[in-house]
Amino acid sequence: MIKYTQSRPTEVTNDDLLALYRSVGWSAYLQHPANTLAAFDHSTVLWATEQGHLIGLIRGITDNHTILYIQDILVMPAKQRQQVGTTLVHRFLNQHAAIGQTVLITDSEPRTQAFYASLGFREVLPQDYGRAFVLDRRY
C-alpha cells in the first residue's frame, strides 16, 4: 500500500532521494547533490512511499497565501502510470487549496504536457495570460 506523508519518512535517506532523481534521468540535480538536498529544507514536500521505499514525491515553494510553485514531481519509472503522480498532485493541491495561483515549468514532451493538462493546468500563452520568463543558472 502506498503512503503519502507531508513529513519526510524516517526511512528515506539522502541516497534514496538522489536515487529517485537518478531513476528519472534528472541529472542536473545530481551535479550538485548538496544543493539538491538543502533545497528540501526550504520546500513543501509530499512523499510517496511503499513498504518503506521512496517511490515518488512532489516538491513546491509557497508563501502560503498567494502563490504555489511546483518545482518537482517525480515517480519511480516502475510506478509510473499507476496514478501515483496524479495522487501526489491532487493531494498537494488540496493541501494548498486556499492559494489562488499554482505555477510549474515542464519540458515539451507531449506525454508530460498531456499529464499536466489532464490535471487542469494550462499552457501559458501570451494572448490569454501573459508571458512566462525563466533565468536558468544551474549549468
Coordinates of N, CA and C in Angstrom, one line a residue, residues 7-117:
S7 N 5.5 14.8 6.1 CA 6.8 14.8 6.8 C 7.7 13.7 6.1
R8 N 9.0 14.1 6.0 CA 9.9 13.1 5.4 C 9.9 11.8 6.2
P9 N 9.6 10.7 5.6 CA 9.6 9.4 6.3 C 11.0 9.1 6.8
T10 N 11.1 8.7 8.0 CA 12.4 8.4 8.6 C 13.3 7.4 7.9
E11 N 12.6 6.5 7.2 CA 13.4 5.5 6.4 C 14.0 6.0 5.1
V12 N 13.6 7.2 4.7 CA 14.0 7.7 3.4 C 15.4 8.5 3.6
T13 N 16.4 7.9 3.1 CA 17.8 8.5 3.2 C 18.0 9.5 2.1
N14 N 19.1 10.3 2.3 CA 19.5 11.2 1.2 C 19.9 10.4 -0.1
D15 N 20.5 9.2 0.1 CA 20.8 8.4 -1.1 C 19.5 8.0 -1.8
D16 N 18.5 7.7 -1.0 CA 17.2 7.3 -1.7 C 16.7 8.5 -2.5
L17 N 16.8 9.6 -1.9 CA 16.3 10.8 -2.6 C 17.0 11.1 -3.9
L18 N 18.3 11.0 -3.8 CA 19.1 11.2 -5.1 C 18.9 10.1 -6.1
A19 N 18.7 8.9 -5.6 CA 18.4 7.8 -6.5 C 17.1 8.0 -7.2
L20 N 16.1 8.6 -6.6 CA 14.9 8.9 -7.3 C 15.1 9.9 -8.4
Y21 N 15.9 10.9 -8.2 CA 16.2 11.8 -9.3 C 17.0 11.1 -10.4
R22 N 17.9 10.2 -10.0 CA 18.7 9.5 -11.0 C 17.8 8.6 -11.8
S23 N 16.8 8.0 -11.2 CA 15.9 7.0 -11.8 C 15.1 7.6 -13.0
V24 N 14.8 8.9 -12.8 CA 14.0 9.6 -13.9 C 14.9 10.4 -14.8
G25 N 16.2 10.3 -14.6 CA 17.1 11.0 -15.6 C 17.3 12.5 -15.3
W26 N 17.0 13.0 -14.2 CA 17.2 14.4 -13.9 C 18.6 14.7 -13.4
S27 N 19.5 14.7 -14.3 CA 20.9 14.7 -14.0 C 21.4 16.1 -13.4
A28 N 20.7 17.2 -13.8 CA 21.1 18.5 -13.2 C 21.0 18.5 -11.7
Y29 N 20.1 17.8 -11.1 CA 20.0 17.8 -9.7 C 21.2 17.0 -9.0
L30 N 21.8 16.1 -9.8 CA 22.9 15.3 -9.3 C 24.2 15.9 -9.4
Q31 N 24.3 17.0 -10.2 CA 25.6 17.7 -10.4 C 26.1 18.4 -9.1
H32 N 25.1 18.8 -8.3 CA 25.4 19.5 -7.0 C 24.4 18.9 -6.0
P33 N 24.7 17.6 -5.6 CA 23.7 17.0 -4.7 C 23.5 17.7 -3.3
A34 N 24.5 18.4 -2.8 CA 24.3 19.1 -1.6 C 23.3 20.2 -1.7
N35 N 23.3 20.9 -2.9 CA 22.3 21.9 -3.1 C 20.9 21.3 -3.2
T36 N 20.8 20.2 -3.9 CA 19.5 19.5 -4.1 C 19.0 19.1 -2.7
L37 N 19.8 18.5 -1.9 CA 19.3 18.1 -0.6 C 19.0 19.3 0.3
A38 N 19.7 20.4 0.2 CA 19.4 21.6 1.0 C 18.1 22.2 0.6
A39 N 17.8 22.1 -0.7 CA 16.5 22.6 -1.2 C 15.3 22.1 -0.4
F40 N 15.4 20.8 0.0 CA 14.3 20.2 0.7 C 14.0 20.8 2.1
D41 N 15.1 21.4 2.6 CA 14.9 22.1 3.9 C 14.0 23.3 3.8
H42 N 13.9 23.9 2.6 CA 13.2 25.1 2.4 C 12.0 24.9 1.4
S43 N 11.5 23.7 1.3 CA 10.4 23.4 0.4 C 9.3 22.7 1.1
T44 N 8.1 22.7 0.5 CA 7.0 21.9 1.0 C 7.0 20.6 0.1
V45 N 6.9 19.5 0.8 CA 7.1 18.2 0.1 C 6.0 17.3 0.5
L46 N 5.5 16.5 -0.4 CA 4.6 15.4 -0.2 C 5.3 14.2 -0.7
W47 N 5.5 13.2 0.2 CA 6.3 12.0 -0.1 C 5.4 10.8 -0.3
A48 N 5.8 10.0 -1.3 CA 5.0 8.7 -1.5 C 6.0 7.6 -1.3
T49 N 5.6 6.7 -0.4 CA 6.5 5.5 -0.1 C 5.6 4.3 -0.2
E50 N 6.3 3.2 -0.4 CA 5.6 1.9 -0.5 C 6.5 0.9 0.2
Q51 N 6.0 0.3 1.3 CA 6.8 -0.7 2.1 C 8.1 0.0 2.5
G52 N 8.1 1.2 2.9 CA 9.2 1.9 3.4 C 10.2 2.5 2.3
H53 N 9.9 2.2 1.0 CA 10.7 2.7 -0.1 C 10.2 3.9 -0.7
L54 N 11.0 4.9 -1.0 CA 10.6 6.1 -1.7 C 10.2 5.8 -3.1
I55 N 9.0 6.1 -3.5 CA 8.6 5.8 -4.9 C 8.2 7.1 -5.7
G56 N 8.1 8.2 -4.9 CA 7.7 9.4 -5.6 C 7.6 10.6 -4.6
L57 N 7.6 11.8 -5.2 CA 7.4 13.0 -4.4 C 6.9 14.1 -5.2
I58 N 6.4 15.1 -4.6 CA 6.1 16.4 -5.2 C 6.7 17.5 -4.3
R59 N 7.4 18.4 -4.9 CA 8.1 19.5 -4.1 C 7.7 20.8 -4.6
G60 N 7.4 21.7 -3.7 CA 7.0 23.1 -4.1 C 7.5 24.1 -3.2
I61 N 7.4 25.4 -3.6 CA 7.7 26.5 -2.8 C 6.5 27.4 -2.8
T62 N 6.2 28.0 -1.6 CA 5.0 28.8 -1.5 C 5.1 29.8 -0.4
D63 N 4.4 30.9 -0.5 CA 4.2 31.9 0.6 C 3.0 31.6 1.4
N64 N 2.3 30.5 1.1 CA 1.2 30.0 1.8 C 0.0 31.0 1.8
H65 N 0.0 31.9 0.8 CA -1.1 32.9 0.7 C -1.5 33.1 -0.7
T66 N -0.6 33.4 -1.6 CA -0.9 33.8 -2.9 C -0.4 33.0 -4.1
I67 N 0.7 32.3 -3.8 CA 1.3 31.5 -4.9 C 1.9 30.2 -4.4
L68 N 1.8 29.2 -5.3 CA 2.5 27.9 -5.0 C 3.2 27.6 -6.3
Y69 N 4.5 27.4 -6.2 CA 5.3 27.0 -7.4 C 5.7 25.5 -7.2
I70 N 5.3 24.7 -8.1 CA 5.6 23.3 -8.1 C 7.0 23.1 -8.8
Q71 N 8.0 22.7 -8.1 CA 9.3 22.5 -8.7 C 9.5 21.1 -9.2
D72 N 9.2 20.1 -8.5 CA 9.4 18.7 -8.9 C 8.2 17.8 -8.7
I73 N 8.0 17.0 -9.6 CA 7.1 15.8 -9.4 C 7.9 14.7 -10.0
L74 N 8.2 13.7 -9.1 CA 9.0 12.5 -9.6 C 8.3 11.3 -9.1
V75 N 8.3 10.3 -10.0 CA 7.8 9.0 -9.7 C 8.7 8.0 -10.3
M76 N 9.1 7.0 -9.5 CA 10.0 5.9 -10.0 C 9.4 5.3 -11.3
P77 N 10.2 5.1 -12.3 CA 9.7 4.6 -13.5 C 8.8 3.4 -13.4
A78 N 9.2 2.4 -12.5 CA 8.4 1.2 -12.3 C 7.0 1.5 -11.7
K79 N 6.8 2.7 -11.2 CA 5.5 3.1 -10.6 C 4.7 4.1 -11.4
Q80 N 5.3 4.5 -12.5 CA 4.6 5.5 -13.3 C 3.4 4.8 -14.0
R81 N 2.4 5.7 -14.3 CA 1.2 5.2 -15.0 C 0.3 4.4 -14.1
Q82 N 0.5 4.6 -12.8 CA -0.3 3.8 -11.8 C -1.0 4.8 -10.8
Q83 N -1.2 6.1 -11.3 CA -1.9 7.1 -10.5 C -1.1 7.7 -9.4
V84 N 0.2 7.3 -9.2 CA 1.0 7.9 -8.1 C 1.2 9.4 -8.3
G85 N 1.6 9.8 -9.5 CA 1.8 11.2 -9.8 C 0.5 12.0 -9.7
T86 N -0.5 11.5 -10.2 CA -1.8 12.1 -10.2 C -2.3 12.3 -8.7
T87 N -2.1 11.3 -7.9 CA -2.5 11.4 -6.5 C -1.6 12.4 -5.8
L88 N -0.3 12.4 -6.1 CA 0.6 13.4 -5.5 C 0.1 14.8 -5.8
V89 N -0.2 15.1 -7.0 CA -0.6 16.4 -7.4 C -1.9 16.8 -6.8
H90 N -2.9 15.9 -6.8 CA -4.2 16.2 -6.2 C -4.1 16.5 -4.7
R91 N -3.4 15.6 -4.0 CA -3.2 15.8 -2.6 C -2.5 17.1 -2.3
F92 N -1.4 17.4 -3.1 CA -0.6 18.6 -2.8 C -1.5 19.9 -3.1
L93 N -2.3 19.8 -4.2 CA -3.1 21.0 -4.4 C -4.2 21.1 -3.4
N94 N -4.7 20.0 -2.9 CA -5.7 20.1 -1.8 C -5.2 20.7 -0.5
Q95 N -3.9 20.3 -0.2 CA -3.2 20.9 0.9 C -3.1 22.4 0.8
H96 N -3.0 22.9 -0.4 CA -2.8 24.3 -0.6 C -4.0 24.9 -1.3
A97 N -5.2 24.5 -1.0 CA -6.4 24.9 -1.7 C -6.7 26.3 -1.6
A98 N -6.3 27.0 -0.6 CA -6.6 28.4 -0.4 C -5.7 29.3 -1.2
I99 N -4.7 28.7 -1.8 CA -3.7 29.5 -2.7 C -4.3 29.6 -4.1
G100 N -4.4 30.9 -4.6 CA -5.1 31.1 -5.8 C -4.3 30.8 -7.1
Q101 N -3.0 30.8 -7.0 CA -2.2 30.6 -8.3 C -1.2 29.5 -8.0
T102 N -1.2 28.5 -8.9 CA -0.1 27.5 -8.9 C 0.6 27.5 -10.2
V103 N 1.9 27.5 -10.2 CA 2.7 27.6 -11.4 C 3.7 26.5 -11.4
L104 N 4.0 26.0 -12.6 CA 5.0 25.0 -12.8 C 5.6 25.2 -14.2
I105 N 6.8 24.7 -14.3 CA 7.5 24.7 -15.6 C 7.9 23.3 -15.9
T106 N 7.6 22.9 -17.2 CA 8.0 21.5 -17.5 C 8.6 21.4 -18.9
D107 N 9.0 20.3 -19.3 CA 9.6 20.1 -20.6 C 8.5 20.1 -21.7
S108 N 9.0 19.9 -22.9 CA 8.0 20.0 -24.0 C 7.6 18.6 -24.5
E109 N 7.8 17.6 -23.7 CA 7.4 16.2 -24.1 C 5.8 16.2 -24.1
P110 N 5.3 15.7 -25.2 CA 3.8 15.6 -25.3 C 3.2 14.8 -24.2
R111 N 3.8 13.8 -23.7 CA 3.3 13.0 -22.6 C 3.2 13.8 -21.3
T112 N 4.2 14.5 -21.1 CA 4.3 15.4 -19.9 C 3.2 16.5 -20.0
Q113 N 3.1 17.1 -21.1 CA 2.1 18.2 -21.3 C 0.7 17.6 -21.1
A114 N 0.5 16.5 -21.7 CA -0.8 15.8 -21.5 C -1.2 15.5 -20.1
F115 N -0.2 15.1 -19.3 CA -0.4 14.8 -17.9 C -0.8 16.0 -17.2
Y116 N -0.1 17.1 -17.4 CA -0.5 18.4 -16.6 C -1.8 18.9 -17.1
A117 N -2.1 18.8 -18.4 CA -3.4 19.3 -18.9 C -4.5 18.5 -18.3

